[in-house]
Amino acid sequence: MMRGWQYGIAAVTGLVSLVGMAGAAGAAQCGNSAAGFEDWKQDFAQEARARGISASTISALMATNYATTTIRADRGQKSFRLSLDQFLAKRGGPVIVSRGRSLKQSNAALFASLEQRYGVPPGPLIAIWGMETAFGSQRGNQHTLSAVATLAYDCRRPEFFTDQLYAALTLIDRGALSSNARGSMHGEIGQTQFMPKSILNYGNGGNLDTTADALAATANFLKANGWLAGAGYQPGEPNFRAIQAWNAASVYQQAIALLGQQIDGGSRRSAER
């Protein structure tokens, strides 16, 4: 989240620096096909070097390929246009609830610890876990750095994915992410599918391929985005805003709230009030 400017000389200096960076960032031109990707990488690499990214990580960036499968997936996200009932049927809502209730019992100590630390009850954490990767079983096999670099180059959402690409490069520099890491189509990683920037901000330094670390990072994300212990998380209740921060699609947000309520013991009727 961007904070307001502070006044004084520091603000003026910071503004001048940002203007300079914005000019540099404009050097790498976006594109809508593979044709300009190699030239874009050359330009972006210069910008990344200026921001302190190491030579070895730049080499990993230069070895990336234009991810046609990622672009195809990015253009075809039709499920978010479904009604809530259709979306739940497509994503296996009843299975998530049934399996989620079982996992809640078998991992009771873990969920109690997470709720004590972050204030987040099991339901929404389990719903996200189930929705994102079917409880860790479907984490994707796309080359993460290629996927994120392709989307940073693509003209559809270059600003968002440029931030994600710099986060991925930073993680690689720190040894927190392999340059050959595999994940989902948009660069999501781990059991609850964190984007690189979210790993930097909320990952707690953990291994997001493990259940405990992934769920702790997810709870940390929700808390950092305003989750209030003991407050409701259905639409119109205080904690629904934290669920909205997780995913921008309205039907996804409603699904997580509803499935979480059912896993935590509520009925569909109570969840929809």
Short mmCIF file of C-alpha atoms in Angstrom, two decimals:
data_model
loop_
_atom_site.label_atom_id
_atom_site.label_comp_id
_atom_site.label_asym_id
_atom_site.label_seq_id
_atom_site.Cartn_x
_atom_site.Cartn_y
_atom_site.Cartn_z
CA MET A 1 0.00 0.00 0.00
CA MET A 2 1.35 3.41 -0.92
CA ARG A 3 1.60 5.89 1.92
CA GLY A 4 1.20 9.68 1.72
CA TRP A 5 4.21 11.87 0.95
CA GLN A 6 6.09 13.38 3.86
CA TYR A 7 6.87 17.05 3.50
CA GLY A 8 10.28 18.73 3.42
CA ILE A 9 13.55 18.22 1.62
CA ALA A 10 13.34 14.43 1.88
CA ALA A 11 10.07 14.47 -0.03
CA VAL A 12 11.49 16.62 -2.82
CA THR A 13 14.55 14.39 -3.11
CA GLY A 14 12.38 11.28 -3.16
CA LEU A 15 10.15 12.76 -5.84
CA VAL A 16 13.12 13.58 -8.07
CA SER A 17 14.40 10.01 -7.61
CA LEU A 18 11.03 8.55 -8.51
CA VAL A 19 10.80 10.67 -11.64
CA GLY A 20 14.19 9.36 -12.70
CA MET A 21 13.16 5.78 -12.06
CA ALA A 22 9.91 6.27 -13.96
CA GLY A 23 11.90 7.47 -16.97
CA ALA A 24 14.14 4.41 -16.78
CA ALA A 25 11.19 2.07 -16.39
CA GLY A 26 9.72 3.44 -19.61
CA ALA A 27 12.69 2.05 -21.55
CA ALA A 28 11.39 -1.52 -21.50
CA GLN A 29 8.44 -1.49 -23.90
CA CYS A 30 5.56 -3.91 -23.44
CA GLY A 31 4.31 -6.19 -26.21
CA ASN A 32 1.45 -8.51 -27.06
CA SER A 33 3.39 -11.33 -28.72
CA ALA A 34 6.67 -13.17 -28.36
CA ALA A 35 8.25 -11.01 -31.06
CA GLY A 36 9.61 -8.30 -28.77
CA PHE A 37 10.31 -10.36 -25.67
CA GLU A 38 14.07 -10.76 -26.15
CA ASP A 39 14.57 -7.03 -26.76
CA TRP A 40 12.40 -6.27 -23.75
CA LYS A 41 14.56 -8.53 -21.56
CA GLN A 42 17.68 -6.65 -22.63
CA ASP A 43 16.12 -3.31 -21.67
CA PHE A 44 14.66 -4.65 -18.43
CA ALA A 45 18.00 -6.19 -17.47
CA GLN A 46 19.61 -2.75 -17.62
CA GLU A 47 16.95 -1.38 -15.29
CA ALA A 48 17.33 -4.34 -12.94
CA ARG A 49 21.11 -3.87 -12.75
CA ALA A 50 20.56 -0.21 -11.86
CA ARG A 51 18.34 -1.36 -9.00
CA GLY A 52 21.03 -3.65 -7.63
CA ILE A 53 19.91 -7.05 -8.92
CA SER A 54 22.93 -9.35 -9.10
CA ALA A 55 24.58 -10.55 -12.31
CA SER A 56 23.67 -14.19 -11.64
CA THR A 57 20.01 -13.33 -11.18
CA ILE A 58 20.05 -11.18 -14.31
CA SER A 59 21.42 -14.24 -16.14
CA ALA A 60 18.46 -16.25 -14.88
CA LEU A 61 16.11 -13.56 -16.19
CA MET A 62 17.82 -13.61 -19.59
CA ALA A 63 17.34 -17.39 -19.77
CA THR A 64 13.55 -17.12 -19.44
CA ASN A 65 11.23 -18.03 -22.30
CA TYR A 66 8.06 -16.32 -23.47
CA ALA A 67 5.35 -18.29 -21.65
CA THR A 68 2.63 -18.82 -24.26
CA THR A 69 0.68 -21.08 -21.88
CA THR A 70 0.64 -18.33 -19.26
CA ILE A 71 -0.68 -15.78 -21.77
CA ARG A 72 -3.38 -18.22 -22.87
CA ALA A 73 -4.43 -18.78 -19.25
CA ASP A 74 -4.39 -15.05 -18.52
CA ARG A 75 -6.76 -14.41 -21.42
CA GLY A 76 -9.12 -17.24 -20.49
CA GLN A 77 -10.16 -16.68 -16.88
CA LYS A 78 -13.84 -17.27 -17.60
CA SER A 79 -14.73 -18.90 -14.29
CA PHE A 80 -14.67 -15.53 -12.51
CA ARG A 81 -17.68 -14.49 -14.62
CA LEU A 82 -19.84 -17.34 -13.30
CA SER A 83 -22.55 -17.02 -10.68
CA LEU A 84 -21.62 -18.06 -7.16
CA ASP A 85 -23.42 -21.41 -7.48
CA GLN A 86 -21.79 -22.10 -10.84
CA PHE A 87 -18.38 -21.12 -9.53
CA LEU A 88 -18.71 -23.39 -6.47
CA ALA A 89 -19.81 -26.29 -8.66
CA LYS A 90 -16.88 -25.78 -11.03
CA ARG A 91 -14.34 -25.46 -8.20
CA GLY A 92 -15.72 -28.38 -6.17
CA GLY A 93 -17.15 -26.44 -3.24
CA PRO A 94 -18.77 -29.42 -1.46
CA VAL A 95 -15.51 -31.39 -1.65
CA ILE A 96 -13.56 -28.47 -0.21
CA VAL A 97 -15.99 -28.26 2.71
CA SER A 98 -16.00 -32.01 3.39
CA ARG A 99 -12.24 -32.41 3.16
CA GLY A 100 -11.72 -29.12 4.94
CA ARG A 101 -13.70 -30.19 7.98
CA SER A 102 -11.63 -33.37 8.19
CA LEU A 103 -8.35 -31.43 7.90
CA LYS A 104 -9.55 -28.98 10.52
CA GLN A 105 -9.90 -31.86 12.98
CA SER A 106 -6.68 -33.65 12.06
CA ASN A 107 -4.67 -30.40 12.27
CA ALA A 108 -6.47 -28.93 15.25
CA ALA A 109 -3.30 -27.93 17.10
CA LEU A 110 -1.92 -26.09 14.05
CA PHE A 111 -5.13 -24.14 13.47
CA ALA A 112 -5.45 -23.29 17.16
CA SER A 113 -1.91 -21.92 17.10
CA LEU A 114 -2.59 -19.86 13.98
CA GLU A 115 -5.79 -18.43 15.40
CA GLN A 116 -4.05 -17.51 18.64
CA ARG A 117 -1.22 -15.76 16.78
CA TYR A 118 -3.12 -14.08 13.93
CA GLY A 119 -6.75 -14.07 15.01
CA VAL A 120 -7.86 -15.93 11.88
CA PRO A 121 -10.15 -18.97 12.41
CA PRO A 122 -9.61 -22.21 10.46
CA GLY A 123 -12.48 -21.84 7.98
CA PRO A 124 -11.19 -19.13 5.64
CA LEU A 125 -7.62 -20.47 5.76
CA ILE A 126 -8.81 -23.95 4.81
CA ALA A 127 -11.15 -22.56 2.14
CA ILE A 128 -8.25 -20.66 0.52
CA TRP A 129 -5.99 -23.71 0.78
CA GLY A 130 -8.62 -25.92 -0.86
CA MET A 131 -9.60 -23.40 -3.52
CA GLU A 132 -6.03 -22.55 -4.52
CA THR A 133 -4.37 -25.96 -4.75
CA ALA A 134 -6.85 -28.66 -3.64
CA PHE A 135 -4.98 -28.77 -0.32
CA GLY A 136 -1.53 -28.76 -1.85
CA SER A 137 -2.08 -31.37 -4.54
CA GLN A 138 -2.21 -29.01 -7.54
CA ARG A 139 0.53 -26.39 -7.29
CA GLY A 140 1.30 -26.10 -10.99
CA ASN A 141 4.34 -26.88 -13.11
CA GLN A 142 4.91 -23.59 -14.92
CA HIS A 143 8.41 -22.04 -14.83
CA THR A 144 7.76 -19.24 -12.36
CA LEU A 145 10.33 -16.71 -13.53
CA SER A 146 9.32 -17.15 -17.18
CA ALA A 147 5.66 -16.70 -16.29
CA VAL A 148 6.21 -13.52 -14.29
CA ALA A 149 8.64 -12.05 -16.83
CA THR A 150 6.19 -12.74 -19.65
CA LEU A 151 3.37 -10.98 -17.80
CA ALA A 152 5.64 -8.04 -16.91
CA TYR A 153 6.38 -7.69 -20.64
CA ASP A 154 2.75 -8.19 -21.72
CA CYS A 155 0.78 -4.97 -22.26
CA ARG A 156 -2.29 -6.09 -20.32
CA ARG A 157 -1.01 -5.48 -16.76
CA PRO A 158 2.67 -4.54 -16.98
CA GLU A 159 2.80 -2.32 -13.89
CA PHE A 160 1.42 -5.00 -11.57
CA PHE A 161 3.65 -7.75 -12.92
CA THR A 162 6.75 -5.56 -13.09
CA ASP A 163 6.43 -5.26 -9.31
CA GLN A 164 6.03 -9.02 -9.11
CA LEU A 165 9.08 -9.56 -11.31
CA TYR A 166 11.29 -7.33 -9.18
CA ALA A 167 10.04 -9.21 -6.11
CA ALA A 168 10.90 -12.54 -7.75
CA LEU A 169 14.37 -11.31 -8.68
CA THR A 170 14.90 -10.07 -5.13
CA LEU A 171 13.85 -13.44 -3.72
CA ILE A 172 16.29 -15.19 -6.05
CA ASP A 173 19.07 -12.83 -4.99
CA ARG A 174 18.34 -13.64 -1.35
CA GLY A 175 18.35 -17.37 -1.97
CA ALA A 176 14.69 -17.57 -0.96
CA LEU A 177 13.50 -18.68 -4.40
CA SER A 178 15.14 -20.93 -6.97
CA SER A 179 15.51 -19.46 -10.44
CA ASN A 180 13.99 -22.73 -11.66
CA ALA A 181 11.04 -22.70 -9.25
CA ARG A 182 7.76 -24.09 -10.57
CA GLY A 183 4.28 -22.86 -9.80
CA SER A 184 0.99 -21.83 -11.37
CA MET A 185 0.31 -19.87 -14.53
CA HIS A 186 0.72 -16.35 -13.16
CA GLY A 187 3.74 -17.08 -10.99
CA GLU A 188 1.85 -18.21 -7.89
CA ILE A 189 3.91 -20.40 -5.57
CA GLY A 190 3.23 -22.87 -2.79
CA GLN A 191 0.25 -24.48 -1.11
CA THR A 192 -1.82 -21.31 -1.02
CA GLN A 193 -0.36 -19.74 -4.18
CA PHE A 194 1.51 -16.62 -3.09
CA MET A 195 2.69 -14.14 -5.69
CA PRO A 196 6.37 -13.14 -5.34
CA LYS A 197 5.61 -9.72 -3.81
CA SER A 198 3.36 -11.35 -1.21
CA ILE A 199 6.15 -13.79 -0.36
CA LEU A 200 8.40 -10.82 0.35
CA ASN A 201 5.78 -9.02 2.42
CA TYR A 202 4.00 -11.82 4.26
CA GLY A 203 5.88 -15.10 3.74
CA ASN A 204 7.57 -15.06 7.17
CA GLY A 205 10.70 -16.52 5.56
CA GLY A 206 9.04 -19.93 5.48
CA ASN A 207 8.83 -22.70 2.90
CA LEU A 208 5.44 -22.15 1.29
CA ASP A 209 5.44 -25.69 -0.10
CA THR A 210 4.87 -26.95 3.46
CA THR A 211 1.41 -26.84 4.99
CA ALA A 212 2.27 -25.09 8.26
CA ASP A 213 4.38 -22.35 6.65
CA ALA A 214 1.89 -21.73 3.85
CA LEU A 215 -1.07 -21.43 6.21
CA ALA A 216 0.92 -19.20 8.58
CA ALA A 217 1.82 -16.91 5.68
CA THR A 218 -1.83 -16.82 4.60
CA ALA A 219 -2.98 -15.91 8.09
CA ASN A 220 -0.25 -13.26 8.23
CA PHE A 221 -1.49 -11.82 4.94
CA LEU A 222 -5.08 -11.61 6.21
CA LYS A 223 -4.03 -10.02 9.50
CA ALA A 224 -1.82 -7.49 7.73
CA ASN A 225 -4.79 -6.59 5.53
CA GLY A 226 -7.00 -5.72 8.47
CA TRP A 227 -8.29 -9.01 9.90
CA LEU A 228 -9.81 -8.43 13.34
CA ALA A 229 -9.87 -11.36 15.76
CA GLY A 230 -13.42 -12.39 16.59
CA ALA A 231 -15.12 -10.30 13.89
CA GLY A 232 -17.24 -11.79 11.12
CA TYR A 233 -15.94 -12.43 7.61
CA GLN A 234 -19.09 -12.61 5.52
CA PRO A 235 -19.92 -9.88 2.96
CA GLY A 236 -20.67 -6.67 4.86
CA GLU A 237 -18.75 -7.81 7.96
CA PRO A 238 -15.37 -6.32 8.98
CA ASN A 239 -13.09 -9.17 7.92
CA PHE A 240 -14.54 -9.55 4.45
CA ARG A 241 -12.21 -6.71 3.42
CA ALA A 242 -9.20 -8.90 4.17
CA ILE A 243 -10.62 -11.66 1.94
CA GLN A 244 -11.12 -9.06 -0.79
CA ALA A 245 -7.43 -8.19 -0.53
CA TRP A 246 -6.55 -11.83 -1.26
CA ASN A 247 -8.29 -11.95 -4.66
CA ALA A 248 -9.96 -9.21 -6.68
CA ALA A 249 -12.72 -11.42 -8.17
CA SER A 250 -16.05 -10.88 -6.41
CA VAL A 251 -17.27 -14.45 -6.94
CA TYR A 252 -14.01 -15.82 -5.49
CA GLN A 253 -14.35 -13.60 -2.42
CA GLN A 254 -17.93 -14.75 -1.84
CA ALA A 255 -16.91 -18.38 -2.29
CA ILE A 256 -14.13 -18.16 0.31
CA ALA A 257 -16.45 -16.50 2.81
CA LEU A 258 -19.18 -19.09 2.26
CA LEU A 259 -16.93 -22.16 2.29
CA GLY A 260 -15.06 -20.86 5.31
CA GLN A 261 -18.33 -20.40 7.19
CA GLN A 262 -19.40 -23.93 6.34
CA ILE A 263 -16.05 -25.39 7.40
CA ASP A 264 -16.22 -23.45 10.65
CA GLY A 265 -19.63 -24.96 11.30
CA GLY A 266 -22.13 -22.51 9.84
CA SER A 267 -24.80 -23.24 7.25
CA ARG A 268 -25.18 -21.73 3.81
CA ARG A 269 -28.23 -19.87 4.99
CA SER A 270 -26.36 -18.20 7.87
CA ALA A 271 -23.45 -17.40 5.56
CA GLU A 272 -25.66 -15.57 3.11
CA ARG A 273 -27.50 -13.35 5.58
#
